Amino acid sequence: MAPVSHSKALGRGRAACAAAGAALVLGLAGCTPGTDEGEGEGEQAETVAAAPVLEEALTALAAYPALTTTGQVAASVGEVPQEVSLTVADGGAAQGTVSANDLDGELVGADGMLFLRAPEGFWLDRGVFGPDSDEFPEQWVRVTGEQAWIDPAATLAPPALAQILGGMEVASPEAVTEKLDGVLTHRVDLAGERNRLWINAETGQVERVAIEELVPEGAESGPQVRLDLAEADDAAVEELYDGLSTVAGEGLEMSRDARIDVTWDGQPSLNCGEGPDCTWSGVVHDQGGTGSGSVTVVMDVDFSNDELGDKECSQTATLEAGGSLELACSVDYGFTGETGDEVYDVNAESRLSTRGLTGERQEELLAAIEEQREATLSGGAGEGEATDGTGAEPSGQATED
């Protein structure tokens, strides 16, 4: 159950009275069961010049309207890997699944926001907290890229991925020709122990990337990945944006927000005076101190008295990461009694919750999804104002609200 704060105060008709209430490592350098990756190693393998093959492949990748990818992601080397299956557009919009604890969670992202919806067991050991965390299961929850283990917009949007890979040093001037799942490829070894990519020898497109740390532009760290890639066709792009529009229009109204660990800073208090007129107040803060952006916090308070009945009030406010915020709301029973000296026991309890999306922001998101759809299908999403050097403004890297 979500934490509920209780308190009781005495109120008079006229007189005032107050009271305070097993880590696995992705085998990026070796073979995987069911594949023939690495065939030819240990014998004289055919080679081609790596630089032109890589340049051609990354140029093609950067021009994808969208890509589809399946494979494994780990938050860092030594962390337990999770399965992912995603479609990511050139502007950063994304939809697909990620796994944790052998359970799949749905992931959507657009316009600087990332949401997960998953069963209860998925959230175990995820380091995700909130005053309404008991409502996370089967509910859309806004998360950071770190909480999802990967930010698709920052790492997998085709222009962003091409830039990251292009910024890595080539370890060998020769690319080895070998079979990958029955497909003839050129394997390009990049600097580092576990950094490789495989390029289709016929199409010149990237088939697989295996990167020890996929670091987005401007970041200090990134996830470990082993992913198979393919260019998404128009049908897949339409399916992506149709899915995002449906979720944004129908599924995010009651979404929660896990990006900040919101909790009371000390104990809230109840004060009642003439009326009785009662006020519940307290301070909430970012308990973890490592959150990001700003979170909409809702405080709902229920007041009760056996004679006067029940009343309620609420307040909605915005808490900045690392900050604190005072919340307060009041009710006035407006009852003077027969003598004005009656004393009333007023009880109150409050509930804190978060909202991943406000009504105004929802309208903005729906409009942004349609704009991104048009740009992707027209080939223009990668030609807008650049914020990360790729020629695109990935949605996951927009300023968080």
Coordinates of N, CA, C and O in Angstrom, one line a residue, residues 102-221:
D102 N 12.5 -12.0 -16.1 CA 11.8 -12.9 -17.0 C 10.3 -12.5 -17.3 O 9.5 -13.2 -17.7
L103 N 10.1 -11.2 -17.1 CA 8.8 -10.6 -17.5 C 9.0 -9.4 -18.5 O 10.0 -8.7 -18.4
D104 N 8.1 -9.3 -19.4 CA 8.2 -8.2 -20.4 C 7.5 -7.0 -19.9 O 6.4 -7.0 -19.3
G105 N 8.1 -5.8 -20.2 CA 7.4 -4.5 -19.9 C 7.3 -3.8 -21.3 O 8.2 -3.9 -22.1
E106 N 6.2 -3.1 -21.4 CA 6.0 -2.3 -22.6 C 6.7 -0.9 -22.4 O 6.7 -0.3 -21.3
L107 N 7.4 -0.5 -23.5 CA 8.1 0.8 -23.4 C 7.7 1.7 -24.5 O 7.5 1.2 -25.7
V108 N 7.4 3.0 -24.3 CA 7.1 4.0 -25.3 C 7.9 5.2 -25.0 O 8.1 5.5 -23.8
G109 N 8.3 5.9 -26.0 CA 9.0 7.2 -25.8 C 8.8 8.1 -26.9 O 8.8 7.7 -28.1
A110 N 8.6 9.4 -26.6 CA 8.4 10.4 -27.6 C 8.5 11.8 -26.9 O 8.1 12.0 -25.8
D111 N 9.0 12.8 -27.6 CA 9.0 14.2 -27.2 C 9.6 14.4 -25.8 O 9.1 15.1 -25.0
G112 N 10.7 13.7 -25.6 CA 11.5 13.9 -24.3 C 10.9 13.1 -23.2 O 11.4 13.3 -22.0
M113 N 10.0 12.2 -23.4 CA 9.4 11.4 -22.3 C 9.5 9.9 -22.6 O 9.5 9.5 -23.7
L114 N 9.7 9.1 -21.5 CA 9.8 7.7 -21.6 C 8.9 7.0 -20.6 O 9.0 7.4 -19.4
F115 N 8.1 6.1 -21.0 CA 7.2 5.4 -20.1 C 7.3 3.9 -20.2 O 7.6 3.3 -21.3
L116 N 7.1 3.2 -19.0 CA 7.1 1.8 -19.0 C 5.8 1.3 -18.4 O 5.2 2.0 -17.4
R117 N 5.3 0.2 -18.8 CA 4.1 -0.5 -18.2 C 4.5 -1.9 -18.1 O 4.8 -2.6 -19.1
A118 N 4.4 -2.5 -16.9 CA 4.9 -3.8 -16.6 C 4.2 -4.4 -15.4 O 3.7 -3.7 -14.5
P119 N 4.2 -5.8 -15.3 CA 3.6 -6.4 -14.1 C 4.5 -6.2 -12.9 O 5.6 -5.7 -13.0
E120 N 3.9 -6.6 -11.7 CA 4.6 -6.3 -10.5 C 6.0 -6.9 -10.4 O 6.9 -6.2 -9.9
G121 N 6.2 -8.1 -10.8 CA 7.5 -8.7 -10.7 C 8.6 -8.0 -11.5 O 9.8 -8.1 -11.2
F122 N 8.2 -7.3 -12.5 CA 9.2 -6.6 -13.4 C 9.9 -5.5 -12.6 O 11.1 -5.3 -12.8
W123 N 9.2 -4.9 -11.6 CA 9.8 -3.7 -10.9 C 10.7 -4.1 -9.7 O 11.4 -3.3 -9.2
L124 N 10.7 -5.4 -9.4 CA 11.6 -5.9 -8.3 C 13.1 -5.6 -8.6 O 13.5 -5.8 -9.7
D125 N 13.8 -5.1 -7.7 CA 15.2 -4.8 -7.8 C 15.5 -3.8 -8.9 O 16.6 -3.8 -9.4
R126 N 14.6 -3.0 -9.3 CA 14.8 -2.0 -10.3 C 15.3 -0.6 -9.7 O 15.7 0.2 -10.5
G127 N 15.3 -0.5 -8.4 CA 15.7 0.7 -7.8 C 14.7 1.9 -8.1 O 15.2 3.0 -8.2
V128 N 13.5 1.6 -8.3 CA 12.5 2.6 -8.6 C 11.5 2.8 -7.4 O 11.0 1.8 -6.9
F129 N 11.4 4.0 -7.0 CA 10.7 4.3 -5.8 C 9.6 5.4 -6.1 O 9.8 6.2 -7.0
G130 N 8.7 5.5 -5.1 CA 7.7 6.6 -5.2 C 6.7 6.4 -4.2 O 6.4 5.3 -3.7
P131 N 5.9 7.5 -3.8 CA 4.9 7.4 -2.8 C 3.7 6.5 -3.3 O 2.9 6.0 -2.5
D132 N 3.6 6.4 -4.6 CA 2.5 5.6 -5.2 C 3.1 4.3 -5.9 O 2.5 3.9 -6.9
S133 N 4.2 3.8 -5.5 CA 4.9 2.7 -6.2 C 4.0 1.5 -6.2 O 4.2 0.6 -7.0
D134 N 3.1 1.3 -5.2 CA 2.2 0.2 -5.2 C 1.2 0.2 -6.4 O 0.6 -0.8 -6.8
E135 N 1.2 1.4 -7.1 CA 0.3 1.5 -8.3 C 1.1 1.3 -9.6 O 0.5 1.4 -10.7
F136 N 2.4 1.1 -9.5 CA 3.2 1.0 -10.7 C 2.8 -0.2 -11.5 O 2.8 -0.2 -12.8
P137 N 2.6 -1.4 -10.9 CA 2.2 -2.6 -11.7 C 1.0 -2.3 -12.6 O 0.0 -1.8 -12.2
E138 N 1.2 -2.7 -13.9 CA 0.2 -2.6 -14.9 C -0.2 -1.1 -15.2 O -1.3 -0.9 -15.8
Q139 N 0.5 -0.2 -14.7 CA 0.2 1.2 -15.0 C 1.4 1.8 -15.7 O 2.5 1.5 -15.5
W140 N 1.1 2.8 -16.6 CA 2.2 3.5 -17.3 C 2.9 4.4 -16.3 O 2.3 5.1 -15.5
V141 N 4.3 4.2 -16.3 CA 5.1 4.9 -15.3 C 6.2 5.7 -16.1 O 6.9 5.1 -16.9
R142 N 6.3 7.0 -15.8 CA 7.4 7.7 -16.5 C 8.7 7.4 -15.8 O 8.8 7.4 -14.6
V143 N 9.7 7.1 -16.6 CA 11.0 6.8 -16.1 C 12.1 7.5 -16.8 O 11.9 8.1 -17.9
T144 N 13.3 7.4 -16.3 CA 14.5 7.9 -17.0 C 15.1 6.8 -17.9 O 14.8 5.6 -17.7
G145 N 16.0 7.2 -18.7 CA 16.7 6.2 -19.5 C 17.5 5.2 -18.7 O 17.6 4.0 -19.0
E146 N 18.0 5.7 -17.6 CA 18.8 4.8 -16.7 C 17.9 3.8 -16.0 O 18.2 2.7 -15.8
Q147 N 16.7 4.2 -15.6 CA 15.7 3.3 -15.0 C 15.2 2.2 -16.0 O 14.9 1.1 -15.6
A148 N 15.2 2.6 -17.3 CA 14.8 1.6 -18.3 C 16.0 0.9 -18.8 O 15.8 0.0 -19.6
W149 N 17.2 1.2 -18.4 CA 18.5 0.7 -18.8 C 18.9 1.1 -20.2 O 20.1 1.0 -20.5
I150 N 18.0 1.8 -20.9 CA 18.5 2.3 -22.2 C 17.5 3.4 -22.6 O 16.3 3.3 -22.4
D151 N 18.1 4.5 -23.1 CA 17.3 5.6 -23.6 C 17.3 5.5 -25.1 O 18.3 5.8 -25.8
P152 N 16.2 4.9 -25.7 CA 16.3 4.7 -27.2 C 16.6 5.9 -28.0 O 17.3 5.8 -29.0
A153 N 16.0 7.1 -27.6 CA 16.2 8.3 -28.4 C 17.7 8.7 -28.4 O 18.2 9.1 -29.4
A154 N 18.3 8.6 -27.3 CA 19.7 9.0 -27.2 C 20.7 8.0 -27.8 O 21.8 8.4 -28.2
T155 N 20.4 6.7 -27.8 CA 21.3 5.7 -28.3 C 21.0 5.0 -29.5 O 21.8 4.6 -30.3
L156 N 19.7 4.8 -29.8 CA 19.2 3.9 -30.9 C 18.5 4.7 -32.0 O 18.2 4.0 -33.1
A157 N 18.2 5.9 -31.9 CA 17.7 6.6 -33.1 C 18.8 6.6 -34.1 O 19.9 6.8 -33.8
P158 N 18.4 6.2 -35.4 CA 19.5 5.9 -36.4 C 20.6 7.0 -36.5 O 21.7 6.6 -36.5
P159 N 20.3 8.3 -36.5 CA 21.4 9.3 -36.6 C 22.2 9.2 -35.4 O 23.5 9.4 -35.4
A160 N 21.6 9.1 -34.2 CA 22.4 9.1 -32.9 C 23.3 7.8 -32.9 O 24.4 7.9 -32.5
L161 N 22.7 6.7 -33.2 CA 23.5 5.4 -33.2 C 24.7 5.5 -34.2 O 25.8 5.1 -33.9
A162 N 24.4 6.0 -35.4 CA 25.5 6.2 -36.4 C 26.6 7.1 -35.9 O 27.8 6.8 -36.1
Q163 N 26.2 8.2 -35.2 CA 27.2 9.1 -34.7 C 28.1 8.4 -33.6 O 29.3 8.6 -33.5
I164 N 27.4 7.7 -32.7 CA 28.1 7.0 -31.6 C 29.2 6.0 -32.2 O 30.3 6.0 -31.8
L165 N 28.7 5.2 -33.1 CA 29.6 4.2 -33.7 C 30.7 4.9 -34.5 O 31.8 4.4 -34.5
G166 N 30.3 5.9 -35.2 CA 31.3 6.6 -36.0 C 32.4 7.3 -35.2 O 33.5 7.6 -35.7
G167 N 32.1 7.6 -34.0 CA 33.0 8.2 -33.1 C 34.0 7.3 -32.4 O 34.9 7.7 -31.7
M168 N 33.8 6.0 -32.6 CA 34.7 5.0 -32.0 C 35.8 4.6 -33.0 O 35.6 4.5 -34.2
E169 N 37.0 4.4 -32.4 CA 38.2 4.2 -33.2 C 38.1 2.8 -33.8 O 37.7 1.8 -33.1
V170 N 38.6 2.6 -35.0 CA 38.7 1.3 -35.6 C 39.9 0.6 -35.1 O 41.0 1.2 -35.2
A171 N 39.8 -0.6 -34.6 CA 40.9 -1.3 -34.0 C 41.8 -2.0 -35.0 O 43.0 -2.1 -34.8
S172 N 41.3 -2.4 -36.2 CA 42.0 -3.0 -37.2 C 41.7 -2.4 -38.6 O 40.5 -2.2 -38.8
P173 N 42.6 -2.2 -39.5 CA 42.3 -1.7 -40.8 C 41.6 -2.7 -41.7 O 41.1 -2.3 -42.7
E174 N 41.6 -3.9 -41.3 CA 41.0 -4.9 -42.1 C 39.7 -5.5 -41.4 O 39.7 -5.7 -40.2
A175 N 38.6 -5.6 -42.2 CA 37.4 -6.2 -41.7 C 37.4 -7.7 -42.1 O 37.6 -8.0 -43.3
V176 N 37.1 -8.6 -41.2 CA 37.1 -10.0 -41.5 C 35.7 -10.4 -42.1 O 34.7 -10.1 -41.6
T177 N 35.8 -11.2 -43.2 CA 34.5 -11.7 -43.8 C 34.2 -13.0 -43.1 O 35.0 -13.9 -43.1
E178 N 33.0 -13.0 -42.6 CA 32.5 -14.3 -41.9 C 31.0 -14.4 -41.9 O 30.3 -13.4 -42.2
K179 N 30.5 -15.6 -41.6 CA 29.1 -15.8 -41.5 C 28.5 -15.4 -40.2 O 29.1 -15.6 -39.1
L180 N 27.3 -14.7 -40.2 CA 26.6 -14.4 -39.0 C 25.2 -14.9 -39.2 O 24.4 -14.3 -40.1
D181 N 24.8 -15.9 -38.5 CA 23.4 -16.5 -38.6 C 23.2 -16.8 -40.1 O 22.1 -16.6 -40.6
G182 N 24.2 -17.3 -40.8 CA 24.0 -17.7 -42.2 C 24.1 -16.6 -43.2 O 24.0 -16.8 -44.4
V183 N 24.4 -15.4 -42.7 CA 24.5 -14.2 -43.6 C 26.0 -13.9 -43.7 O 26.7 -13.7 -42.7
L184 N 26.5 -13.7 -44.9 CA 27.8 -13.3 -45.1 C 28.0 -11.8 -44.7 O 27.3 -10.9 -45.2
T185 N 28.9 -11.6 -43.8 CA 29.1 -10.2 -43.3 C 30.6 -9.8 -43.2 O 31.5 -10.7 -43.3
H186 N 30.9 -8.6 -43.1 CA 32.2 -8.0 -42.8 C 32.2 -7.6 -41.3 O 31.4 -6.7 -40.9
R187 N 33.1 -8.2 -40.5 CA 33.1 -7.9 -39.1 C 34.2 -6.8 -38.9 O 35.4 -7.0 -39.2
V188 N 33.8 -5.7 -38.3 CA 34.7 -4.6 -38.1 C 34.9 -4.5 -36.6 O 34.0 -4.4 -35.8
D189 N 36.2 -4.6 -36.2 CA 36.6 -4.6 -34.8 C 36.9 -3.1 -34.4 O 37.7 -2.5 -35.1
L190 N 36.2 -2.7 -33.3 CA 36.5 -1.3 -32.9 C 37.4 -1.3 -31.6 O 37.5 -2.4 -31.0
A191 N 37.9 -0.2 -31.3 CA 38.8 -0.1 -30.1 C 38.0 -0.6 -28.9 O 36.8 -0.3 -28.7
G192 N 38.7 -1.4 -28.0 CA 38.1 -1.9 -26.8 C 38.0 -3.4 -26.9 O 38.1 -4.0 -28.0
E193 N 37.8 -4.1 -25.8 CA 37.8 -5.5 -25.8 C 36.5 -6.1 -26.4 O 36.6 -7.2 -26.9
R194 N 35.4 -5.5 -26.3 CA 34.1 -6.1 -26.7 C 33.4 -5.2 -27.6 O 32.1 -5.2 -27.6
N195 N 34.0 -4.6 -28.5 CA 33.4 -3.7 -29.4 C 33.5 -4.2 -30.9 O 34.6 -4.2 -31.4
R196 N 32.4 -4.6 -31.5 CA 32.4 -5.0 -32.8 C 31.1 -4.7 -33.5 O 30.1 -4.5 -32.8
L197 N 31.1 -4.6 -34.8 CA 29.8 -4.6 -35.6 C 30.0 -5.4 -36.8 O 31.1 -5.6 -37.4
W198 N 28.9 -6.0 -37.3 CA 28.9 -6.8 -38.5 C 28.0 -6.1 -39.5 O 26.9 -5.7 -39.3
I199 N 28.6 -6.1 -40.7 CA 28.0 -5.4 -41.8 C 27.7 -6.4 -43.0 O 28.5 -7.1 -43.4
N200 N 26.4 -6.4 -43.4 CA 26.0 -7.3 -44.5 C 26.9 -7.1 -45.7 O 27.0 -6.0 -46.2
A201 N 27.5 -8.2 -46.2 CA 28.4 -8.1 -47.3 C 27.7 -7.7 -48.6 O 28.3 -7.1 -49.5
E202 N 26.4 -8.0 -48.7 CA 25.7 -7.7 -49.9 C 25.0 -6.4 -49.9 O 25.1 -5.6 -50.8
T203 N 24.3 -6.0 -48.8 CA 23.6 -4.8 -48.7 C 24.4 -3.6 -48.2 O 24.0 -2.5 -48.4
G204 N 25.5 -3.9 -47.5 CA 26.3 -2.9 -46.9 C 25.6 -2.3 -45.6 O 26.1 -1.2 -45.1
Q205 N 24.6 -2.9 -45.1 CA 23.9 -2.4 -43.9 C 24.4 -3.1 -42.6 O 24.8 -4.3 -42.7
V206 N 24.3 -2.4 -41.5 CA 24.7 -3.0 -40.2 C 23.7 -4.1 -39.8 O 22.5 -3.9 -39.7
E207 N 24.3 -5.3 -39.5 CA 23.4 -6.4 -39.1 C 23.4 -6.5 -37.6 O 22.4 -6.8 -37.0
R208 N 24.5 -6.3 -36.9 CA 24.6 -6.5 -35.5 C 25.6 -5.5 -34.9 O 26.7 -5.3 -35.6
V209 N 25.4 -5.0 -33.7 CA 26.4 -4.3 -33.0 C 26.5 -4.9 -31.6 O 25.6 -5.4 -31.0
A210 N 27.8 -5.0 -31.2 CA 28.1 -5.6 -29.9 C 29.1 -4.6 -29.2 O 30.3 -4.6 -29.6
I211 N 28.6 -3.7 -28.4 CA 29.3 -2.6 -27.8 C 29.4 -2.7 -26.3 O 28.3 -2.8 -25.7
E212 N 30.5 -2.6 -25.7 CA 30.7 -2.7 -24.3 C 30.0 -1.5 -23.6 O 29.4 -1.7 -22.5
E213 N 30.1 -0.4 -24.1 CA 29.5 0.8 -23.5 C 29.1 1.8 -24.6 O 29.9 2.4 -25.2
L214 N 27.8 1.8 -24.9 CA 27.2 2.6 -25.9 C 26.9 4.0 -25.3 O 25.8 4.2 -24.7
V215 N 27.8 4.9 -25.4 CA 27.7 6.2 -24.7 C 27.1 7.3 -25.6 O 27.7 7.6 -26.6
P216 N 26.0 7.8 -25.2 CA 25.3 8.9 -26.0 C 26.2 10.1 -26.0 O 27.0 10.4 -25.2
E217 N 25.9 11.0 -27.0 CA 26.6 12.3 -27.1 C 26.3 13.1 -25.9 O 25.2 13.2 -25.4
G218 N 27.4 13.6 -25.3 CA 27.3 14.4 -24.1 C 27.2 13.7 -22.8 O 27.2 14.3 -21.7
A219 N 27.1 12.3 -22.8 CA 27.0 11.5 -21.6 C 28.4 11.0 -21.2 O 29.3 11.0 -22.0
E220 N 28.4 10.5 -19.9 CA 29.7 10.0 -19.4 C 29.7 8.4 -19.5 O 30.8 7.8 -19.4
S221 N 28.5 7.8 -19.6 CA 28.5 6.4 -19.6 C 27.3 5.9 -20.4 O 26.4 6.8 -20.8

